Short mmCIF file of N, CA and C in Angstrom, two decimals:
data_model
loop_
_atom_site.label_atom_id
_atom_site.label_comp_id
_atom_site.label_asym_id
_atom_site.label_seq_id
_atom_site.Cartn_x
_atom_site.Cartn_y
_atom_site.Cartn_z
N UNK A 1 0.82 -1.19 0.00
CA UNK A 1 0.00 0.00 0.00
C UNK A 1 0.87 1.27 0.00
N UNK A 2 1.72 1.18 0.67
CA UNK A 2 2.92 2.34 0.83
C UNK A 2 3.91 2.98 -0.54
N UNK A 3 4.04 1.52 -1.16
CA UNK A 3 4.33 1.90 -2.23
C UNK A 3 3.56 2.28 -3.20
N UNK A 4 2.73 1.75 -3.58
CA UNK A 4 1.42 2.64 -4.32
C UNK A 4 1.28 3.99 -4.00
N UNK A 5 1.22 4.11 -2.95
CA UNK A 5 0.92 5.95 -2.79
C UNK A 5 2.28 6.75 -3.11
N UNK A 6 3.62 5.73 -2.51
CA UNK A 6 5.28 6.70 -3.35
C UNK A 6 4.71 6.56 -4.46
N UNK A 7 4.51 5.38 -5.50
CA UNK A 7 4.64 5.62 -6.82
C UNK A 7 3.30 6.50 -7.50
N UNK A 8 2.42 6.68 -6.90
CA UNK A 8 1.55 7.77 -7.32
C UNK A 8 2.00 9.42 -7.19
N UNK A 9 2.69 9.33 -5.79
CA UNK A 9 3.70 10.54 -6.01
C UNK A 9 4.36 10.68 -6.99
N UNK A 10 5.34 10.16 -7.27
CA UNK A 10 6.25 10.22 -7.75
C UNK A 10 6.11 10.52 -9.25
N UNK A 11 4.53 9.75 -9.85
CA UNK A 11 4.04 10.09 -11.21
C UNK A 11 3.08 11.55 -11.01
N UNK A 12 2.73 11.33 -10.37
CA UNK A 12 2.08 13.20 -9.75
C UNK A 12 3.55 14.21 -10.05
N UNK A 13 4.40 14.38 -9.24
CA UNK A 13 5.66 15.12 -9.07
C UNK A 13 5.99 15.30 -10.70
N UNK A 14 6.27 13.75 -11.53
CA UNK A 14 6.56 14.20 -13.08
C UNK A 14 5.76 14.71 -13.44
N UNK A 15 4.53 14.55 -13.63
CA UNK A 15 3.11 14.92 -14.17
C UNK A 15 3.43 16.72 -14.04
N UNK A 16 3.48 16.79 -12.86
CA UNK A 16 3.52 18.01 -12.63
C UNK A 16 4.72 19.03 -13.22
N UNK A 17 5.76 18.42 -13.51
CA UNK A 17 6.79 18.96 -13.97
C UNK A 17 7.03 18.71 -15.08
N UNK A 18 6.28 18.15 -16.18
CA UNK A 18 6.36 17.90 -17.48
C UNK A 18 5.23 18.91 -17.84
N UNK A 19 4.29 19.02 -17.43
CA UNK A 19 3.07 19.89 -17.79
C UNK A 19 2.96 21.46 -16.98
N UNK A 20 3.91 21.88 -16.46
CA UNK A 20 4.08 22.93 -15.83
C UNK A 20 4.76 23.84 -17.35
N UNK A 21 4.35 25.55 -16.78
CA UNK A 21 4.62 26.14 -17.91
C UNK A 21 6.18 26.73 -17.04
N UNK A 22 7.04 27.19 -18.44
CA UNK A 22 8.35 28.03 -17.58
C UNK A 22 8.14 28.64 -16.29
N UNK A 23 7.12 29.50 -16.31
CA UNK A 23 7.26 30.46 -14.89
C UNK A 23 6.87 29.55 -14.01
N UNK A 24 6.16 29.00 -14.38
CA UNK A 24 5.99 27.43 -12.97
C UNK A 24 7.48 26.39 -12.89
N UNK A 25 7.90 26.64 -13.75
CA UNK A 25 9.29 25.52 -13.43
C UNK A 25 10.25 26.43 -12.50
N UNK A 26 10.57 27.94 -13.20
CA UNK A 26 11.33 28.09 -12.37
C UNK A 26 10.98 28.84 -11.09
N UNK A 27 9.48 28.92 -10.76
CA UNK A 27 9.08 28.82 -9.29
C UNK A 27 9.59 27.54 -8.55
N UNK A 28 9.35 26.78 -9.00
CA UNK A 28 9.69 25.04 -8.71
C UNK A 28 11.36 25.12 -8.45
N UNK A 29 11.86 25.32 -9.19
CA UNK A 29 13.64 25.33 -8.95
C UNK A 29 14.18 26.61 -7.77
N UNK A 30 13.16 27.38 -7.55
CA UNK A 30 13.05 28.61 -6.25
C UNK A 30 13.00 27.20 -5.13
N UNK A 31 11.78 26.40 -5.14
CA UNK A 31 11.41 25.89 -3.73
C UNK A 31 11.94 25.33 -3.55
N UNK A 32 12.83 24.19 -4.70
CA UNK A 32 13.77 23.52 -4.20
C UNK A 32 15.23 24.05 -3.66
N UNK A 33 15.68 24.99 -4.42
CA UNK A 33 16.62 25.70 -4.03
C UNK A 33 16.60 25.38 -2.12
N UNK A 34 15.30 26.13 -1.38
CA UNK A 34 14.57 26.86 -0.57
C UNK A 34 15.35 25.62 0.55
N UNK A 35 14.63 24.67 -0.72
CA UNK A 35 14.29 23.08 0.23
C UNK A 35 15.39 22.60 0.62
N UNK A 36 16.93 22.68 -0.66
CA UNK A 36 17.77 22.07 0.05
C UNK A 36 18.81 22.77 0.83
N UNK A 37 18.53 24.13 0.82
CA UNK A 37 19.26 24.82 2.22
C UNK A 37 18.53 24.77 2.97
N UNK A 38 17.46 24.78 3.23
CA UNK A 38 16.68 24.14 4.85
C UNK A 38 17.53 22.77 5.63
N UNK A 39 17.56 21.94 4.20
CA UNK A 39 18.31 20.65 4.53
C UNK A 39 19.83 20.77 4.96
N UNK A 40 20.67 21.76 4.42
CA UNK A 40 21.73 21.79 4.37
C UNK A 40 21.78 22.27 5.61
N UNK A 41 21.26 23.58 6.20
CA UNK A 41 21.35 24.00 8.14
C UNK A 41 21.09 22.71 8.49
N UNK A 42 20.00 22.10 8.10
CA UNK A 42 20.03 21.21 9.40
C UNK A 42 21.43 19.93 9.41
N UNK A 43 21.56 19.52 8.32
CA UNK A 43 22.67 18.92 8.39
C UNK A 43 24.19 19.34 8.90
N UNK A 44 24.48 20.79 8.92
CA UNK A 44 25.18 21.60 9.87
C UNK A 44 25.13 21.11 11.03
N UNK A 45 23.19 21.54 11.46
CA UNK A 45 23.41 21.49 13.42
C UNK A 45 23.59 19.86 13.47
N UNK A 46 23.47 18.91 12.83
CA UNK A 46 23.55 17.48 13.27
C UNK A 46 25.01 17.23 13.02
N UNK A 47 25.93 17.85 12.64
CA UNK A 47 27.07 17.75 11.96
C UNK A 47 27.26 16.30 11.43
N UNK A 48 26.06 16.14 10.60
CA UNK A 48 26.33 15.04 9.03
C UNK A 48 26.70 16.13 7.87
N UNK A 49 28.34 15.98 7.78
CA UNK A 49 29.24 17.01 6.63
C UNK A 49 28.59 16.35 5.14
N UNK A 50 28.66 14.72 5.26
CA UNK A 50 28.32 14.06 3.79
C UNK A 50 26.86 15.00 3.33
N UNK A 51 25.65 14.98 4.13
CA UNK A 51 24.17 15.21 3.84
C UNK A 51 24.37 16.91 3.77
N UNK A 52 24.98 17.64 4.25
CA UNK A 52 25.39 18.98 3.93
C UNK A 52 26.00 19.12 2.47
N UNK A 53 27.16 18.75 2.35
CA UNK A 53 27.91 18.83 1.44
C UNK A 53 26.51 18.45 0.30
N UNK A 54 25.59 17.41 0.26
CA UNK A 54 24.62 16.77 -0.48
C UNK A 54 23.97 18.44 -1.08
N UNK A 55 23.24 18.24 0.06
CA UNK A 55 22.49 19.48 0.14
C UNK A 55 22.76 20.92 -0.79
N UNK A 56 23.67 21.38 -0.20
CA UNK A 56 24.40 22.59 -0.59
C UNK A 56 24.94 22.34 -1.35
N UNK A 57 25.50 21.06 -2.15
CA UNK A 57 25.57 21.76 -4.07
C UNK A 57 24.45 21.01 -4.67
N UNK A 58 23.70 20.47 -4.47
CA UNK A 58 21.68 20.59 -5.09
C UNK A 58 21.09 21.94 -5.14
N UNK A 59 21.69 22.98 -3.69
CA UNK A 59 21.04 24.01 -4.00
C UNK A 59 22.16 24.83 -5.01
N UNK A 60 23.29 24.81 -5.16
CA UNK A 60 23.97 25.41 -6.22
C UNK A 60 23.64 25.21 -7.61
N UNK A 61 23.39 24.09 -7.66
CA UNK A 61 22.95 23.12 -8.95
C UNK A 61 21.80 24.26 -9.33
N UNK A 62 20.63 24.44 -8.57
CA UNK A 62 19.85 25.17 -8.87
C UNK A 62 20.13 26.08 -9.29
N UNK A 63 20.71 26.95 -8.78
CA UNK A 63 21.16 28.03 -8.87
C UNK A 63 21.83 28.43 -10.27
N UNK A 64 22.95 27.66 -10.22
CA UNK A 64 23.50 27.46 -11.42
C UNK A 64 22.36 27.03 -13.17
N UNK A 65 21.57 26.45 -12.48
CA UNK A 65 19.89 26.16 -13.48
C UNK A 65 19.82 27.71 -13.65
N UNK A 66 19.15 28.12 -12.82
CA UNK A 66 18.54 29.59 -12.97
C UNK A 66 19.90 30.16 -14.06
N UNK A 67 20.75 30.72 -13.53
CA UNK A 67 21.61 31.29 -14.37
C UNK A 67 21.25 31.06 -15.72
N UNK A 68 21.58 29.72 -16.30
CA UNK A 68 21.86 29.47 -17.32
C UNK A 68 20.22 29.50 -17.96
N UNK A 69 19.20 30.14 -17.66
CA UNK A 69 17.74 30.69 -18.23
C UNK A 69 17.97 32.23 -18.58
N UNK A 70 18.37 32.79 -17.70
CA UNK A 70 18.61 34.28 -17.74
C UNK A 70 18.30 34.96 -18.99
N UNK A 71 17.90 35.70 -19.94
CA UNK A 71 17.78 36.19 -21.36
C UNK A 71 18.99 37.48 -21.08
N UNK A 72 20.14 37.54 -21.19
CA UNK A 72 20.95 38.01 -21.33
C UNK A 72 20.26 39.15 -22.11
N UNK A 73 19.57 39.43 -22.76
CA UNK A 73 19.35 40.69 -23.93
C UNK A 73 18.30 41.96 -22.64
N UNK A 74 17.98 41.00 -21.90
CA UNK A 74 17.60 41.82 -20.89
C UNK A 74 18.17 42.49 -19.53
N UNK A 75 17.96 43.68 -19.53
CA UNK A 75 19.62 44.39 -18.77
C UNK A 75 19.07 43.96 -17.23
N UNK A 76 17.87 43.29 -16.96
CA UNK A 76 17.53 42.95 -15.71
C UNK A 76 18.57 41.35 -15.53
N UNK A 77 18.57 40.68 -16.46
CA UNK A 77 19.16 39.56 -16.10
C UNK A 77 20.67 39.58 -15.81
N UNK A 78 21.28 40.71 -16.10
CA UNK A 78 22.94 40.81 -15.95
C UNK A 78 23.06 41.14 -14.35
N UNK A 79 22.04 42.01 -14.05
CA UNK A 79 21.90 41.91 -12.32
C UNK A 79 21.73 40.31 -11.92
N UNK A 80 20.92 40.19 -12.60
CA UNK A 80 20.01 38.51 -11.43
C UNK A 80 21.23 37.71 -11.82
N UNK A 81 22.28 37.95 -12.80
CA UNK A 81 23.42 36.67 -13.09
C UNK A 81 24.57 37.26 -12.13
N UNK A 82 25.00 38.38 -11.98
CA UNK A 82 25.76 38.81 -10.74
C UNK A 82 25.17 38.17 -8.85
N UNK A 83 24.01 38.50 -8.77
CA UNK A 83 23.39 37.79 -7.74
C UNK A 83 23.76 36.65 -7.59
N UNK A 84 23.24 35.75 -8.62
CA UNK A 84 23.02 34.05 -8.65
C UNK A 84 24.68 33.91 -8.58
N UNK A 85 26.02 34.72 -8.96
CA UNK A 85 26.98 34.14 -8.95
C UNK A 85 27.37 34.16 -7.65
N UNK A 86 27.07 35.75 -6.53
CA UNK A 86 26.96 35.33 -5.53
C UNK A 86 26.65 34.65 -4.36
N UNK A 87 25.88 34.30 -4.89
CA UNK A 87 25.15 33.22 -3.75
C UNK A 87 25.89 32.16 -4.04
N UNK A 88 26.17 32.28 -5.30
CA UNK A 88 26.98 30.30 -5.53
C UNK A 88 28.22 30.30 -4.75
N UNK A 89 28.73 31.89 -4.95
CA UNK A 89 30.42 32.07 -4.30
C UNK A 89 29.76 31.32 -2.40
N UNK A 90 28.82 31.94 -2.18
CA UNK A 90 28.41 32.41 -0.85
C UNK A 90 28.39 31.07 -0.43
N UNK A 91 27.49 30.05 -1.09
CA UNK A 91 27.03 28.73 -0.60
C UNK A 91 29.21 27.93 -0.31
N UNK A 92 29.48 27.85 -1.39
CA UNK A 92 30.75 27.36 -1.32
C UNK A 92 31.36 27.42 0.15
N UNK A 93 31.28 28.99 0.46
CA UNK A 93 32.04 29.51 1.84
C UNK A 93 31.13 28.87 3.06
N UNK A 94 29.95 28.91 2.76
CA UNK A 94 29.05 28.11 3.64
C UNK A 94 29.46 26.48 4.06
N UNK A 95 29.73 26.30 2.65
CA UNK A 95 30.20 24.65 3.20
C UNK A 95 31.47 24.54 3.63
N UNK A 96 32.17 25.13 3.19
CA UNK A 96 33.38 25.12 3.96
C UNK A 96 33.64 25.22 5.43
N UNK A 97 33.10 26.20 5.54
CA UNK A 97 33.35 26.87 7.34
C UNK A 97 32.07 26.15 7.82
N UNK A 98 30.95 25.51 7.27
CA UNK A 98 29.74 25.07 8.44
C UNK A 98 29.06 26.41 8.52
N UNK A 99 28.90 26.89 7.84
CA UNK A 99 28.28 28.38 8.44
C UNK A 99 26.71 28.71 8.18
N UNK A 100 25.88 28.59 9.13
CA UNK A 100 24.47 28.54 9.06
C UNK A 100 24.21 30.22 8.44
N UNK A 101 24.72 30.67 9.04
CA UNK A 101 24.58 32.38 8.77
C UNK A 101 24.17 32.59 7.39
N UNK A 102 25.37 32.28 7.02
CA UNK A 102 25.74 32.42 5.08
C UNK A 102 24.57 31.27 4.70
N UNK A 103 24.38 30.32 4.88
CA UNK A 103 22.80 30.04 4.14
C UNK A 103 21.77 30.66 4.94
N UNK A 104 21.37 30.93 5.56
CA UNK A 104 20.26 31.79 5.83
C UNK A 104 20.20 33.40 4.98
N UNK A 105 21.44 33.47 4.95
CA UNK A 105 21.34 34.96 3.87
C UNK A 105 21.73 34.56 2.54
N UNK A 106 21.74 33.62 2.13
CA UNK A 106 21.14 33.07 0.91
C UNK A 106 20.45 32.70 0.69
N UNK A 107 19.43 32.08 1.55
CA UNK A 107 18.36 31.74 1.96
C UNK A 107 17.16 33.08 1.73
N UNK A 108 17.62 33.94 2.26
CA UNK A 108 16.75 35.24 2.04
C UNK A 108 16.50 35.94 0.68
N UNK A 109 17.57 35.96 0.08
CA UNK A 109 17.61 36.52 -1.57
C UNK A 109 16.94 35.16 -2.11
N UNK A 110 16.88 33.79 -1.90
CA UNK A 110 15.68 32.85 -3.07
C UNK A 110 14.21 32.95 -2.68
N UNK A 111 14.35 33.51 -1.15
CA UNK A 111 12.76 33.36 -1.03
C UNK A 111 12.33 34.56 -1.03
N UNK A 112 12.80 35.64 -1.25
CA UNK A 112 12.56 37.07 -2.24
C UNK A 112 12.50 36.76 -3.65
N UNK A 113 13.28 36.25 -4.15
CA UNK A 113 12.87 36.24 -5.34
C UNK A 113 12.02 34.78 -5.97
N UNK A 114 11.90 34.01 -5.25
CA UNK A 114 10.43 33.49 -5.46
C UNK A 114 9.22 33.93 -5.55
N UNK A 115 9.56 34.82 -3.96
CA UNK A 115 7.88 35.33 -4.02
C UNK A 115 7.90 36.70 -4.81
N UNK A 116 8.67 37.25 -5.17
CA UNK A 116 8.35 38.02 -6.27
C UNK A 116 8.11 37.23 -7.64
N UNK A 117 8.68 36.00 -7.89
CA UNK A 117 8.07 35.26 -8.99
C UNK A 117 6.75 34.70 -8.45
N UNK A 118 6.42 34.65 -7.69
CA UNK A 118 5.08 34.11 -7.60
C UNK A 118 4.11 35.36 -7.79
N UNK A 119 4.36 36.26 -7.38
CA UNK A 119 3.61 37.60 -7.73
C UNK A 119 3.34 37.77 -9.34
N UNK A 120 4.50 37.60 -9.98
CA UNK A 120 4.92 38.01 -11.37
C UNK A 120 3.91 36.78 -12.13
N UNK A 121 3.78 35.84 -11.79
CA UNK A 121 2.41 34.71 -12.26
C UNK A 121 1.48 35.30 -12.00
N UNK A 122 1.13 35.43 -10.76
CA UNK A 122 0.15 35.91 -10.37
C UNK A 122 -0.76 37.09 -11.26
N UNK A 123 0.17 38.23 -11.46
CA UNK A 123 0.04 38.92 -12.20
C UNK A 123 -0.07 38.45 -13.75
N UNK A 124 0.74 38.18 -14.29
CA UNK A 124 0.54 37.48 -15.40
C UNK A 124 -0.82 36.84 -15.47
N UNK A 125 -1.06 35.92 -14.94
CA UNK A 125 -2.07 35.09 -15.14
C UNK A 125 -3.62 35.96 -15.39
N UNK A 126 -3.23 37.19 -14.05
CA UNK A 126 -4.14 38.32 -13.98
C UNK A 126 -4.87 38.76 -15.37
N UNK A 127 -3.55 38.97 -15.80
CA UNK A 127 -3.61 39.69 -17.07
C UNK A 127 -4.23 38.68 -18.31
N UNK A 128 -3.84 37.66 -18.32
CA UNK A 128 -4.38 37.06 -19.10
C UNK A 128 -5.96 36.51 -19.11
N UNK A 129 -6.47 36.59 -17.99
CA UNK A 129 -7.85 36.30 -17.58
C UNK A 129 -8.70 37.48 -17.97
N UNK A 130 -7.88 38.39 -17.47
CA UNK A 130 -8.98 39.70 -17.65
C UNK A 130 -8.55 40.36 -18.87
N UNK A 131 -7.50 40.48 -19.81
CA UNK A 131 -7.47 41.18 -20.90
C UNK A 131 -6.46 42.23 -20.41
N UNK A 132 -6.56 42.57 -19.12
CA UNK A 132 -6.37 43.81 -18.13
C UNK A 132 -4.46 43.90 -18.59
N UNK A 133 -4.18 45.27 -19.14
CA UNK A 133 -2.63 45.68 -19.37
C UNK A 133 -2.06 45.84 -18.07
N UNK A 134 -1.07 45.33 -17.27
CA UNK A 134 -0.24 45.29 -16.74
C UNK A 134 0.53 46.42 -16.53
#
């Protein structure tokens, strides 16, 4: 029975990520980001280095995802690719030293700019329902 409900997840989770539009994917690569520095502090305070180290380059990985979407022709994305390089520098120093600090303030710039991407759907979507110019 247990497995039936993982493997219904698990085809839900693709389902969901095959049929999701861009701005929903890279909301999705925000939460995970989110998800595996949550994981990565806690693997700090338990001092498991292997499940940290795990952690904290999954959330680089992301990170490094985002980057490589960026539309360069847009002078907003040369900011958001300076950012995203910091945080990657940032996470690095994080794993090195154990330092909860430095993911929590990396931690703060993805879940700002999630929920400003979730706004930016939001809006969007707005717009597309109602006709309504933005």
């Amino acid at each position: 029975m247990i497995l039936a409900a993982q493997s219904a997840h698990q085809a839900y989770k693709q389902n969901s990520v095959t049929t999701a539009s861009p701005g929903e994917l890279t909301l999705m690569l925000y939460n995970g980001c989110i998800k595996f520095l949550h994981k990565g502090k806690l693997a700090i305070e338990t001092k498991d280095v292997e499940l940290k180290n795990t952690n904290l380059l999954k959330a680089q990985a992301i990170i490094s995802e985002l980057m490589s979407t960026l539309n360069m022709d847009i002078e907003i994305s040369k900011q958001m690719l300076n950012l995203y390089e910091y945080m990657n520098r940032r996470l690095v120093e994080a794993n090195i030293k154990n330092d909860v600090a430095i993911i929590d303030e990396v931690e703060g710039y993805v879940v700002e700019f999630r929920d400003t991407w979730k706004e930016v759907i939001r809006l969007n979507r707005q717009q597309q329902f109602t006709g309504d110019q933005i």
